[in-house]
Amino acid sequence: MRVLVVEDSTNMRDVLVRGLTEAGHAVDAAPDGPAGLARAVSGSYDAVVLDVMLPGMDGFAVCRDLRDRQVWTPVLMLTARDAVPDRVNGLDSGADDYLVKPFAFTELLGRLRALQRRGAPPRPAVLRCGPLSLDPAARLVQCRGETVELSRREFALLEFLLRHPGHVLSRAQILEQVWGLDYDGLSNVVDVYVKYLRDKIDRRFSVDLVQTVRGAGYRIACVPPAG
């Protein structure tokens, strides 16, 4: 197996490289987020062992950027933080597994073997709603065959709605998923971004996809309403 280790601690990086090499793996290493991202994008790896706390760019950002660039190499995240939100954040960033420091090296090897058996994750399916399509891997949104330019947050909001077609999603649910667990729940940011989506999709293409359910939240309607 060819493994990339991205770890800023010199001691930990040396331990990982030496242990993985002794276990028969070919190993490359990077000391920070930007260098790790560059290696992961340009190289062909079977797995990436990625620390969360990195200089220049943290592990969450590195993992998100890899997935945005359609690099689906399995990622095993390492962190000293074991709080549930941190684990959720890592997995939501596109990581395949999560290992809390300190750990037994034999467990790391076992998890890498499991990732190798699993292989690279499949390319996410294109999400569709009437004339609208969203390709998570290519980060491409189209309506009636025309490309719709969205910001990262607008894209995340639309993707969340499209993954729950017809379901009413409360502002609290949207805030938690799209903005994070610690975002100010009293903010009207959801309403503002829903307006952005309507301006760029509903009004531009004369459709009624992003709907308000008064007192409950928002939904995306992929079929015309009855009656």
mmCIF file with all atom_site columns, C-alpha atoms in Angstrom:
data_model
loop_
_atom_site.group_PDB
_atom_site.id
_atom_site.type_symbol
_atom_site.label_atom_id
_atom_site.label_alt_id
_atom_site.label_comp_id
_atom_site.label_asym_id
_atom_site.label_entity_id
_atom_site.label_seq_id
_atom_site.pdbx_PDB_ins_code
_atom_site.Cartn_x
_atom_site.Cartn_y
_atom_site.Cartn_z
_atom_site.occupancy
_atom_site.B_iso_or_equiv
_atom_site.pdbx_formal_charge
_atom_site.auth_seq_id
_atom_site.auth_comp_id
_atom_site.auth_asym_id
_atom_site.auth_atom_id
_atom_site.pdbx_PDB_model_num
ATOM 1   C CA . MET A 1 1   ? 0.000   0.000  0.000   1.00 0.00 ? 1   MET A CA 1
ATOM 2   C CA . ARG A 1 2   ? 1.233   3.520  -0.809  1.00 0.00 ? 2   ARG A CA 1
ATOM 3   C CA . VAL A 1 3   ? 0.418   5.855  2.083   1.00 0.00 ? 3   VAL A CA 1
ATOM 4   C CA . LEU A 1 4   ? 0.715   9.608  2.522   1.00 0.00 ? 4   LEU A CA 1
ATOM 5   C CA . VAL A 1 5   ? 1.259   10.837 6.098   1.00 0.00 ? 5   VAL A CA 1
ATOM 6   C CA . VAL A 1 6   ? 0.348   14.475 6.784   1.00 0.00 ? 6   VAL A CA 1
ATOM 7   C CA . GLU A 1 7   ? 1.514   15.350 10.299  1.00 0.00 ? 7   GLU A CA 1
ATOM 8   C CA . ASP A 1 8   ? 3.180   18.518 11.637  1.00 0.00 ? 8   ASP A CA 1
ATOM 9   C CA . SER A 1 9   ? 4.794   16.942 14.726  1.00 0.00 ? 9   SER A CA 1
ATOM 10  C CA . THR A 1 10  ? 8.257   15.789 13.695  1.00 0.00 ? 10  THR A CA 1
ATOM 11  C CA . ASN A 1 11  ? 8.330   13.008 16.293  1.00 0.00 ? 11  ASN A CA 1
ATOM 12  C CA . MET A 1 12  ? 4.887   11.660 15.413  1.00 0.00 ? 12  MET A CA 1
ATOM 13  C CA . ARG A 1 13  ? 5.599   11.924 11.688  1.00 0.00 ? 13  ARG A CA 1
ATOM 14  C CA . ASP A 1 14  ? 8.848   9.964  12.089  1.00 0.00 ? 14  ASP A CA 1
ATOM 15  C CA . VAL A 1 15  ? 7.081   7.289  14.171  1.00 0.00 ? 15  VAL A CA 1
ATOM 16  C CA . LEU A 1 16  ? 4.337   6.911  11.568  1.00 0.00 ? 16  LEU A CA 1
ATOM 17  C CA . VAL A 1 17  ? 6.723   6.791  8.619   1.00 0.00 ? 17  VAL A CA 1
ATOM 18  C CA . ARG A 1 18  ? 9.035   4.291  10.320  1.00 0.00 ? 18  ARG A CA 1
ATOM 19  C CA . GLY A 1 19  ? 6.193   2.058  11.529  1.00 0.00 ? 19  GLY A CA 1
ATOM 20  C CA . LEU A 1 20  ? 4.370   2.020  8.206   1.00 0.00 ? 20  LEU A CA 1
ATOM 21  C CA . THR A 1 21  ? 7.603   1.354  6.323   1.00 0.00 ? 21  THR A CA 1
ATOM 22  C CA . GLU A 1 22  ? 8.457   -1.554 8.639   1.00 0.00 ? 22  GLU A CA 1
ATOM 23  C CA . ALA A 1 23  ? 4.943   -2.909 8.001   1.00 0.00 ? 23  ALA A CA 1
ATOM 24  C CA . GLY A 1 24  ? 5.772   -3.056 4.295   1.00 0.00 ? 24  GLY A CA 1
ATOM 25  C CA . HIS A 1 25  ? 4.113   0.120  3.014   1.00 0.00 ? 25  HIS A CA 1
ATOM 26  C CA . ALA A 1 26  ? 5.587   2.768  0.725   1.00 0.00 ? 26  ALA A CA 1
ATOM 27  C CA . VAL A 1 27  ? 5.324   6.055  2.610   1.00 0.00 ? 27  VAL A CA 1
ATOM 28  C CA . ASP A 1 28  ? 5.529   9.740  1.716   1.00 0.00 ? 28  ASP A CA 1
ATOM 29  C CA . ALA A 1 29  ? 5.159   12.503 4.292   1.00 0.00 ? 29  ALA A CA 1
ATOM 30  C CA . ALA A 1 30  ? 4.183   16.177 4.458   1.00 0.00 ? 30  ALA A CA 1
ATOM 31  C CA . PRO A 1 31  ? 4.571   18.566 7.437   1.00 0.00 ? 31  PRO A CA 1
ATOM 32  C CA . ASP A 1 32  ? 1.590   20.882 6.908   1.00 0.00 ? 32  ASP A CA 1
ATOM 33  C CA . GLY A 1 33  ? -1.821  21.229 5.283   1.00 0.00 ? 33  GLY A CA 1
ATOM 34  C CA . PRO A 1 34  ? -0.873  22.904 1.979   1.00 0.00 ? 34  PRO A CA 1
ATOM 35  C CA . ALA A 1 35  ? 2.015   20.493 1.350   1.00 0.00 ? 35  ALA A CA 1
ATOM 36  C CA . GLY A 1 36  ? -0.184  17.519 2.205   1.00 0.00 ? 36  GLY A CA 1
ATOM 37  C CA . LEU A 1 37  ? -2.924  18.713 -0.141  1.00 0.00 ? 37  LEU A CA 1
ATOM 38  C CA . ALA A 1 38  ? -0.452  19.216 -2.982  1.00 0.00 ? 38  ALA A CA 1
ATOM 39  C CA . ARG A 1 39  ? 1.003   15.718 -2.541  1.00 0.00 ? 39  ARG A CA 1
ATOM 40  C CA . ALA A 1 40  ? -2.403  14.060 -2.218  1.00 0.00 ? 40  ALA A CA 1
ATOM 41  C CA . VAL A 1 41  ? -3.667  15.746 -5.383  1.00 0.00 ? 41  VAL A CA 1
ATOM 42  C CA . SER A 1 42  ? -0.568  15.038 -7.481  1.00 0.00 ? 42  SER A CA 1
ATOM 43  C CA . GLY A 1 43  ? 0.250   11.550 -6.196  1.00 0.00 ? 43  GLY A CA 1
ATOM 44  C CA . SER A 1 44  ? -1.531  8.229  -6.481  1.00 0.00 ? 44  SER A CA 1
ATOM 45  C CA . TYR A 1 45  ? -2.054  6.965  -2.926  1.00 0.00 ? 45  TYR A CA 1
ATOM 46  C CA . ASP A 1 46  ? -4.005  4.062  -1.471  1.00 0.00 ? 46  ASP A CA 1
ATOM 47  C CA . ALA A 1 47  ? -4.633  5.969  1.775   1.00 0.00 ? 47  ALA A CA 1
ATOM 48  C CA . VAL A 1 48  ? -3.926  9.298  3.476   1.00 0.00 ? 48  VAL A CA 1
ATOM 49  C CA . VAL A 1 49  ? -3.191  9.458  7.215   1.00 0.00 ? 49  VAL A CA 1
ATOM 50  C CA . LEU A 1 50  ? -4.204  13.043 7.990   1.00 0.00 ? 50  LEU A CA 1
ATOM 51  C CA . ASP A 1 51  ? -3.738  14.942 11.247  1.00 0.00 ? 51  ASP A CA 1
ATOM 52  C CA . VAL A 1 52  ? -6.446  17.475 12.097  1.00 0.00 ? 52  VAL A CA 1
ATOM 53  C CA . MET A 1 53  ? -4.311  20.192 13.736  1.00 0.00 ? 53  MET A CA 1
ATOM 54  C CA . LEU A 1 54  ? -2.008  21.295 10.923  1.00 0.00 ? 54  LEU A CA 1
ATOM 55  C CA . PRO A 1 55  ? -0.318  24.631 10.178  1.00 0.00 ? 55  PRO A CA 1
ATOM 56  C CA . GLY A 1 56  ? -1.406  26.541 7.101   1.00 0.00 ? 56  GLY A CA 1
ATOM 57  C CA . MET A 1 57  ? -4.599  24.538 6.585   1.00 0.00 ? 57  MET A CA 1
ATOM 58  C CA . ASP A 1 58  ? -6.253  22.173 9.036   1.00 0.00 ? 58  ASP A CA 1
ATOM 59  C CA . GLY A 1 59  ? -7.106  18.569 8.253   1.00 0.00 ? 59  GLY A CA 1
ATOM 60  C CA . PHE A 1 60  ? -10.830 19.289 7.831   1.00 0.00 ? 60  PHE A CA 1
ATOM 61  C CA . ALA A 1 61  ? -10.058 21.857 5.125   1.00 0.00 ? 61  ALA A CA 1
ATOM 62  C CA . VAL A 1 62  ? -7.557  19.541 3.423   1.00 0.00 ? 62  VAL A CA 1
ATOM 63  C CA . CYS A 1 63  ? -10.100 16.728 3.293   1.00 0.00 ? 63  CYS A CA 1
ATOM 64  C CA . ARG A 1 64  ? -12.873 18.984 1.974   1.00 0.00 ? 64  ARG A CA 1
ATOM 65  C CA . ASP A 1 65  ? -10.541 20.353 -0.695  1.00 0.00 ? 65  ASP A CA 1
ATOM 66  C CA . LEU A 1 66  ? -9.550  16.848 -1.782  1.00 0.00 ? 66  LEU A CA 1
ATOM 67  C CA . ARG A 1 67  ? -13.181 15.847 -2.225  1.00 0.00 ? 67  ARG A CA 1
ATOM 68  C CA . ASP A 1 68  ? -13.936 19.112 -4.041  1.00 0.00 ? 68  ASP A CA 1
ATOM 69  C CA . ARG A 1 69  ? -11.130 18.205 -6.459  1.00 0.00 ? 69  ARG A CA 1
ATOM 70  C CA . GLN A 1 70  ? -12.642 14.729 -6.942  1.00 0.00 ? 70  GLN A CA 1
ATOM 71  C CA . VAL A 1 71  ? -9.776  12.975 -5.129  1.00 0.00 ? 71  VAL A CA 1
ATOM 72  C CA . TRP A 1 72  ? -11.465 9.993  -3.466  1.00 0.00 ? 72  TRP A CA 1
ATOM 73  C CA . THR A 1 73  ? -8.427  8.402  -1.799  1.00 0.00 ? 73  THR A CA 1
ATOM 74  C CA . PRO A 1 74  ? -9.485  6.946  1.589   1.00 0.00 ? 74  PRO A CA 1
ATOM 75  C CA . VAL A 1 75  ? -8.604  9.308  4.460   1.00 0.00 ? 75  VAL A CA 1
ATOM 76  C CA . LEU A 1 76  ? -7.868  8.234  8.039   1.00 0.00 ? 76  LEU A CA 1
ATOM 77  C CA . MET A 1 77  ? -7.971  11.289 10.315  1.00 0.00 ? 77  MET A CA 1
ATOM 78  C CA . LEU A 1 78  ? -5.823  11.552 13.443  1.00 0.00 ? 78  LEU A CA 1
ATOM 79  C CA . THR A 1 79  ? -6.656  13.951 16.251  1.00 0.00 ? 79  THR A CA 1
ATOM 80  C CA . ALA A 1 80  ? -6.180  14.524 19.950  1.00 0.00 ? 80  ALA A CA 1
ATOM 81  C CA . ARG A 1 81  ? -9.756  15.809 20.139  1.00 0.00 ? 81  ARG A CA 1
ATOM 82  C CA . ASP A 1 82  ? -12.355 13.130 20.843  1.00 0.00 ? 82  ASP A CA 1
ATOM 83  C CA . ALA A 1 83  ? -15.486 15.289 21.216  1.00 0.00 ? 83  ALA A CA 1
ATOM 84  C CA . VAL A 1 84  ? -18.432 14.066 19.148  1.00 0.00 ? 84  VAL A CA 1
ATOM 85  C CA . PRO A 1 85  ? -18.713 17.324 17.102  1.00 0.00 ? 85  PRO A CA 1
ATOM 86  C CA . ASP A 1 86  ? -15.059 16.956 16.074  1.00 0.00 ? 86  ASP A CA 1
ATOM 87  C CA . ARG A 1 87  ? -15.616 13.393 14.901  1.00 0.00 ? 87  ARG A CA 1
ATOM 88  C CA . VAL A 1 88  ? -18.759 14.433 13.044  1.00 0.00 ? 88  VAL A CA 1
ATOM 89  C CA . ASN A 1 89  ? -16.909 17.353 11.454  1.00 0.00 ? 89  ASN A CA 1
ATOM 90  C CA . GLY A 1 90  ? -14.161 15.037 10.264  1.00 0.00 ? 90  GLY A CA 1
ATOM 91  C CA . LEU A 1 91  ? -16.548 12.561 8.692   1.00 0.00 ? 91  LEU A CA 1
ATOM 92  C CA . ASP A 1 92  ? -18.657 15.332 7.153   1.00 0.00 ? 92  ASP A CA 1
ATOM 93  C CA . SER A 1 93  ? -15.480 16.740 5.604   1.00 0.00 ? 93  SER A CA 1
ATOM 94  C CA . GLY A 1 94  ? -15.142 13.508 3.662   1.00 0.00 ? 94  GLY A CA 1
ATOM 95  C CA . ALA A 1 95  ? -12.912 11.411 5.922   1.00 0.00 ? 95  ALA A CA 1
ATOM 96  C CA . ASP A 1 96  ? -13.458 7.649  5.867   1.00 0.00 ? 96  ASP A CA 1
ATOM 97  C CA . ASP A 1 97  ? -12.295 6.868  9.403   1.00 0.00 ? 97  ASP A CA 1
ATOM 98  C CA . TYR A 1 98  ? -11.212 8.669  12.554  1.00 0.00 ? 98  TYR A CA 1
ATOM 99  C CA . LEU A 1 99  ? -8.580  7.682  15.126  1.00 0.00 ? 99  LEU A CA 1
ATOM 100 C CA . VAL A 1 100 ? -8.060  9.541  18.420  1.00 0.00 ? 100 VAL A CA 1
ATOM 101 C CA . LYS A 1 101 ? -4.554  10.050 19.831  1.00 0.00 ? 101 LYS A CA 1
ATOM 102 C CA . PRO A 1 102 ? -2.946  8.321  21.632  1.00 0.00 ? 102 PRO A CA 1
ATOM 103 C CA . PHE A 1 103 ? -3.570  5.096  19.772  1.00 0.00 ? 103 PHE A CA 1
ATOM 104 C CA . ALA A 1 104 ? -1.981  1.683  19.427  1.00 0.00 ? 104 ALA A CA 1
ATOM 105 C CA . PHE A 1 105 ? -0.033  1.414  16.185  1.00 0.00 ? 105 PHE A CA 1
ATOM 106 C CA . THR A 1 106 ? -1.553  -1.997 15.547  1.00 0.00 ? 106 THR A CA 1
ATOM 107 C CA . GLU A 1 107 ? -4.994  -0.346 15.517  1.00 0.00 ? 107 GLU A CA 1
ATOM 108 C CA . LEU A 1 108 ? -3.842  2.175  12.914  1.00 0.00 ? 108 LEU A CA 1
ATOM 109 C CA . LEU A 1 109 ? -2.551  -0.661 10.734  1.00 0.00 ? 109 LEU A CA 1
ATOM 110 C CA . GLY A 1 110 ? -5.830  -2.526 11.143  1.00 0.00 ? 110 GLY A CA 1
ATOM 111 C CA . ARG A 1 111 ? -7.848  0.513  10.131  1.00 0.00 ? 111 ARG A CA 1
ATOM 112 C CA . LEU A 1 112 ? -5.667  1.060  7.072   1.00 0.00 ? 112 LEU A CA 1
ATOM 113 C CA . ARG A 1 113 ? -6.188  -2.567 6.046   1.00 0.00 ? 113 ARG A CA 1
ATOM 114 C CA . ALA A 1 114 ? -9.943  -2.077 6.435   1.00 0.00 ? 114 ALA A CA 1
ATOM 115 C CA . LEU A 1 115 ? -9.812  1.032  4.245   1.00 0.00 ? 115 LEU A CA 1
ATOM 116 C CA . GLN A 1 116 ? -7.808  -0.859 1.634   1.00 0.00 ? 116 GLN A CA 1
ATOM 117 C CA . ARG A 1 117 ? -10.408 -3.650 1.551   1.00 0.00 ? 117 ARG A CA 1
ATOM 118 C CA . ARG A 1 118 ? -13.161 -1.065 1.234   1.00 0.00 ? 118 ARG A CA 1
ATOM 119 C CA . GLY A 1 119 ? -11.378 0.754  -1.575  1.00 0.00 ? 119 GLY A CA 1
ATOM 120 C CA . ALA A 1 120 ? -11.955 4.335  -2.669  1.00 0.00 ? 120 ALA A CA 1
ATOM 121 C CA . PRO A 1 121 ? -15.475 5.584  -2.025  1.00 0.00 ? 121 PRO A CA 1
ATOM 122 C CA . PRO A 1 122 ? -17.739 5.729  -5.069  1.00 0.00 ? 122 PRO A CA 1
ATOM 123 C CA . ARG A 1 123 ? -18.241 9.007  -6.851  1.00 0.00 ? 123 ARG A CA 1
ATOM 124 C CA . PRO A 1 124 ? -21.362 10.632 -5.358  1.00 0.00 ? 124 PRO A CA 1
ATOM 125 C CA . ALA A 1 125 ? -24.483 10.357 -7.490  1.00 0.00 ? 125 ALA A CA 1
ATOM 126 C CA . VAL A 1 126 ? -25.866 13.403 -9.255  1.00 0.00 ? 126 VAL A CA 1
ATOM 127 C CA . LEU A 1 127 ? -28.896 14.806 -7.400  1.00 0.00 ? 127 LEU A CA 1
ATOM 128 C CA . ARG A 1 128 ? -31.874 15.838 -9.539  1.00 0.00 ? 128 ARG A CA 1
ATOM 129 C CA . CYS A 1 129 ? -35.066 17.790 -8.980  1.00 0.00 ? 129 CYS A CA 1
ATOM 130 C CA . GLY A 1 130 ? -37.148 18.501 -12.072 1.00 0.00 ? 130 GLY A CA 1
ATOM 131 C CA . PRO A 1 131 ? -34.967 20.611 -14.416 1.00 0.00 ? 131 PRO A CA 1
ATOM 132 C CA . LEU A 1 132 ? -32.322 21.090 -11.691 1.00 0.00 ? 132 LEU A CA 1
ATOM 133 C CA . SER A 1 133 ? -29.253 18.901 -11.185 1.00 0.00 ? 133 SER A CA 1
ATOM 134 C CA . LEU A 1 134 ? -26.396 19.053 -8.680  1.00 0.00 ? 134 LEU A CA 1
ATOM 135 C CA . ASP A 1 135 ? -23.198 17.048 -9.116  1.00 0.00 ? 135 ASP A CA 1
ATOM 136 C CA . PRO A 1 136 ? -21.467 16.854 -5.690  1.00 0.00 ? 136 PRO A CA 1
ATOM 137 C CA . ALA A 1 137 ? -18.210 15.509 -7.116  1.00 0.00 ? 137 ALA A CA 1
ATOM 138 C CA . ALA A 1 138 ? -17.829 18.147 -9.833  1.00 0.00 ? 138 ALA A CA 1
ATOM 139 C CA . ARG A 1 139 ? -19.483 20.832 -7.668  1.00 0.00 ? 139 ARG A CA 1
ATOM 140 C CA . LEU A 1 140 ? -21.663 21.668 -10.657 1.00 0.00 ? 140 LEU A CA 1
ATOM 141 C CA . VAL A 1 141 ? -25.247 22.928 -10.594 1.00 0.00 ? 141 VAL A CA 1
ATOM 142 C CA . GLN A 1 142 ? -27.327 23.163 -13.753 1.00 0.00 ? 142 GLN A CA 1
ATOM 143 C CA . CYS A 1 143 ? -30.922 24.122 -14.505 1.00 0.00 ? 143 CYS A CA 1
ATOM 144 C CA . ARG A 1 144 ? -32.479 23.589 -17.920 1.00 0.00 ? 144 ARG A CA 1
ATOM 145 C CA . GLY A 1 145 ? -28.982 22.789 -19.179 1.00 0.00 ? 145 GLY A CA 1
ATOM 146 C CA . GLU A 1 146 ? -27.458 26.084 -18.002 1.00 0.00 ? 146 GLU A CA 1
ATOM 147 C CA . THR A 1 147 ? -24.785 26.300 -15.326 1.00 0.00 ? 147 THR A CA 1
ATOM 148 C CA . VAL A 1 148 ? -25.749 28.032 -12.074 1.00 0.00 ? 148 VAL A CA 1
ATOM 149 C CA . GLU A 1 149 ? -22.865 29.698 -10.222 1.00 0.00 ? 149 GLU A CA 1
ATOM 150 C CA . LEU A 1 150 ? -23.206 29.208 -6.450  1.00 0.00 ? 150 LEU A CA 1
ATOM 151 C CA . SER A 1 151 ? -20.992 30.083 -3.500  1.00 0.00 ? 151 SER A CA 1
ATOM 152 C CA . ARG A 1 152 ? -19.731 27.232 -1.305  1.00 0.00 ? 152 ARG A CA 1
ATOM 153 C CA . ARG A 1 153 ? -22.444 27.912 1.296   1.00 0.00 ? 153 ARG A CA 1
ATOM 154 C CA . GLU A 1 154 ? -25.218 28.210 -1.307  1.00 0.00 ? 154 GLU A CA 1
ATOM 155 C CA . PHE A 1 155 ? -24.059 24.913 -2.793  1.00 0.00 ? 155 PHE A CA 1
ATOM 156 C CA . ALA A 1 156 ? -24.103 23.225 0.628   1.00 0.00 ? 156 ALA A CA 1
ATOM 157 C CA . LEU A 1 157 ? -27.606 24.513 1.351   1.00 0.00 ? 157 LEU A CA 1
ATOM 158 C CA . LEU A 1 158 ? -28.958 23.364 -1.994  1.00 0.00 ? 158 LEU A CA 1
ATOM 159 C CA . GLU A 1 159 ? -27.304 19.953 -1.615  1.00 0.00 ? 159 GLU A CA 1
ATOM 160 C CA . PHE A 1 160 ? -28.854 19.508 1.841   1.00 0.00 ? 160 PHE A CA 1
ATOM 161 C CA . LEU A 1 161 ? -32.309 20.334 0.473   1.00 0.00 ? 161 LEU A CA 1
ATOM 162 C CA . LEU A 1 162 ? -31.845 18.023 -2.518  1.00 0.00 ? 162 LEU A CA 1
ATOM 163 C CA . ARG A 1 163 ? -30.851 15.125 -0.286  1.00 0.00 ? 163 ARG A CA 1
ATOM 164 C CA . HIS A 1 164 ? -34.250 15.425 1.425   1.00 0.00 ? 164 HIS A CA 1
ATOM 165 C CA . PRO A 1 165 ? -36.658 16.074 -1.469  1.00 0.00 ? 165 PRO A CA 1
ATOM 166 C CA . GLY A 1 166 ? -40.154 16.990 -0.336  1.00 0.00 ? 166 GLY A CA 1
ATOM 167 C CA . HIS A 1 167 ? -39.164 17.022 3.351   1.00 0.00 ? 167 HIS A CA 1
ATOM 168 C CA . VAL A 1 168 ? -39.692 20.156 5.408   1.00 0.00 ? 168 VAL A CA 1
ATOM 169 C CA . LEU A 1 169 ? -36.369 21.114 7.014   1.00 0.00 ? 169 LEU A CA 1
ATOM 170 C CA . SER A 1 170 ? -36.420 23.506 9.954   1.00 0.00 ? 170 SER A CA 1
ATOM 171 C CA . ARG A 1 171 ? -34.077 26.466 10.188  1.00 0.00 ? 171 ARG A CA 1
ATOM 172 C CA . ALA A 1 172 ? -32.367 24.749 13.142  1.00 0.00 ? 172 ALA A CA 1
ATOM 173 C CA . GLN A 1 173 ? -31.705 21.612 11.055  1.00 0.00 ? 173 GLN A CA 1
ATOM 174 C CA . ILE A 1 174 ? -30.321 23.691 8.203   1.00 0.00 ? 174 ILE A CA 1
ATOM 175 C CA . LEU A 1 175 ? -28.130 25.762 10.511  1.00 0.00 ? 175 LEU A CA 1
ATOM 176 C CA . GLU A 1 176 ? -26.695 22.649 12.140  1.00 0.00 ? 176 GLU A CA 1
ATOM 177 C CA . GLN A 1 177 ? -25.934 20.909 8.860   1.00 0.00 ? 177 GLN A CA 1
ATOM 178 C CA . VAL A 1 178 ? -24.786 23.807 6.686   1.00 0.00 ? 178 VAL A CA 1
ATOM 179 C CA . TRP A 1 179 ? -23.324 26.301 9.172   1.00 0.00 ? 179 TRP A CA 1
ATOM 180 C CA . GLY A 1 180 ? -22.239 24.080 12.047  1.00 0.00 ? 180 GLY A CA 1
ATOM 181 C CA . LEU A 1 181 ? -23.370 23.152 15.522  1.00 0.00 ? 181 LEU A CA 1
ATOM 182 C CA . ASP A 1 182 ? -22.206 26.356 17.204  1.00 0.00 ? 182 ASP A CA 1
ATOM 183 C CA . TYR A 1 183 ? -23.797 28.871 14.830  1.00 0.00 ? 183 TYR A CA 1
ATOM 184 C CA . ASP A 1 184 ? -26.097 31.513 16.315  1.00 0.00 ? 184 ASP A CA 1
ATOM 185 C CA . GLY A 1 185 ? -29.554 29.968 16.042  1.00 0.00 ? 185 GLY A CA 1
ATOM 186 C CA . LEU A 1 186 ? -31.204 33.393 16.247  1.00 0.00 ? 186 LEU A CA 1
ATOM 187 C CA . SER A 1 187 ? -29.603 34.554 13.002  1.00 0.00 ? 187 SER A CA 1
ATOM 188 C CA . ASN A 1 188 ? -31.683 34.997 9.853   1.00 0.00 ? 188 ASN A CA 1
ATOM 189 C CA . VAL A 1 189 ? -28.820 33.680 7.725   1.00 0.00 ? 189 VAL A CA 1
ATOM 190 C CA . VAL A 1 190 ? -30.939 30.736 6.463   1.00 0.00 ? 190 VAL A CA 1
ATOM 191 C CA . ASP A 1 191 ? -33.627 33.077 5.134   1.00 0.00 ? 191 ASP A CA 1
ATOM 192 C CA . VAL A 1 192 ? -30.983 35.214 3.439   1.00 0.00 ? 192 VAL A CA 1
ATOM 193 C CA . TYR A 1 193 ? -29.386 32.243 1.688   1.00 0.00 ? 193 TYR A CA 1
ATOM 194 C CA . VAL A 1 194 ? -32.735 30.796 0.657   1.00 0.00 ? 194 VAL A CA 1
ATOM 195 C CA . LYS A 1 195 ? -33.402 34.145 -1.038  1.00 0.00 ? 195 LYS A CA 1
ATOM 196 C CA . TYR A 1 196 ? -30.039 33.847 -2.827  1.00 0.00 ? 196 TYR A CA 1
ATOM 197 C CA . LEU A 1 197 ? -31.028 30.402 -4.146  1.00 0.00 ? 197 LEU A CA 1
ATOM 198 C CA . ARG A 1 198 ? -34.416 31.665 -5.291  1.00 0.00 ? 198 ARG A CA 1
ATOM 199 C CA . ASP A 1 199 ? -32.814 34.587 -7.112  1.00 0.00 ? 199 ASP A CA 1
ATOM 200 C CA . LYS A 1 200 ? -30.325 32.325 -8.881  1.00 0.00 ? 200 LYS A CA 1
ATOM 201 C CA . ILE A 1 201 ? -32.657 29.389 -9.630  1.00 0.00 ? 201 ILE A CA 1
ATOM 202 C CA . ASP A 1 202 ? -36.398 29.949 -9.156  1.00 0.00 ? 202 ASP A CA 1
ATOM 203 C CA . ARG A 1 203 ? -36.604 33.491 -10.512 1.00 0.00 ? 203 ARG A CA 1
ATOM 204 C CA . ARG A 1 204 ? -33.996 33.018 -13.224 1.00 0.00 ? 204 ARG A CA 1
ATOM 205 C CA . PHE A 1 205 ? -35.590 29.873 -14.628 1.00 0.00 ? 205 PHE A CA 1
ATOM 206 C CA . SER A 1 206 ? -39.259 30.576 -13.706 1.00 0.00 ? 206 SER A CA 1
ATOM 207 C CA . VAL A 1 207 ? -39.586 27.540 -11.452 1.00 0.00 ? 207 VAL A CA 1
ATOM 208 C CA . ASP A 1 208 ? -40.895 27.042 -7.907  1.00 0.00 ? 208 ASP A CA 1
ATOM 209 C CA . LEU A 1 209 ? -38.475 24.554 -6.377  1.00 0.00 ? 209 LEU A CA 1
ATOM 210 C CA . VAL A 1 210 ? -37.336 26.162 -3.104  1.00 0.00 ? 210 VAL A CA 1
ATOM 211 C CA . GLN A 1 211 ? -40.507 26.577 -1.051  1.00 0.00 ? 211 GLN A CA 1
ATOM 212 C CA . THR A 1 212 ? -41.332 28.092 2.328   1.00 0.00 ? 212 THR A CA 1
ATOM 213 C CA . VAL A 1 213 ? -43.554 26.143 4.715   1.00 0.00 ? 213 VAL A CA 1
ATOM 214 C CA . ARG A 1 214 ? -44.804 28.871 7.020   1.00 0.00 ? 214 ARG A CA 1
ATOM 215 C CA . GLY A 1 215 ? -43.857 28.313 10.645  1.00 0.00 ? 215 GLY A CA 1
ATOM 216 C CA . ALA A 1 216 ? -41.938 25.126 9.838   1.00 0.00 ? 216 ALA A CA 1
ATOM 217 C CA . GLY A 1 217 ? -39.036 25.758 7.494   1.00 0.00 ? 217 GLY A CA 1
ATOM 218 C CA . TYR A 1 218 ? -38.120 25.066 3.877   1.00 0.00 ? 218 TYR A CA 1
ATOM 219 C CA . ARG A 1 219 ? -38.330 22.234 1.381   1.00 0.00 ? 219 ARG A CA 1
ATOM 220 C CA . ILE A 1 220 ? -37.425 21.569 -2.196  1.00 0.00 ? 220 ILE A CA 1
ATOM 221 C CA . ALA A 1 221 ? -40.360 20.410 -4.316  1.00 0.00 ? 221 ALA A CA 1
ATOM 222 C CA . CYS A 1 222 ? -39.417 18.175 -7.224  1.00 0.00 ? 222 CYS A CA 1
ATOM 223 C CA . VAL A 1 223 ? -42.976 17.665 -8.509  1.00 0.00 ? 223 VAL A CA 1
ATOM 224 C CA . PRO A 1 224 ? -45.697 20.249 -9.113  1.00 0.00 ? 224 PRO A CA 1
ATOM 225 C CA . PRO A 1 225 ? -48.012 20.663 -6.104  1.00 0.00 ? 225 PRO A CA 1
ATOM 226 C CA . ALA A 1 226 ? -51.354 18.891 -6.394  1.00 0.00 ? 226 ALA A CA 1
ATOM 227 C CA . GLY A 1 227 ? -54.373 21.002 -7.282  1.00 0.00 ? 227 GLY A CA 1
#
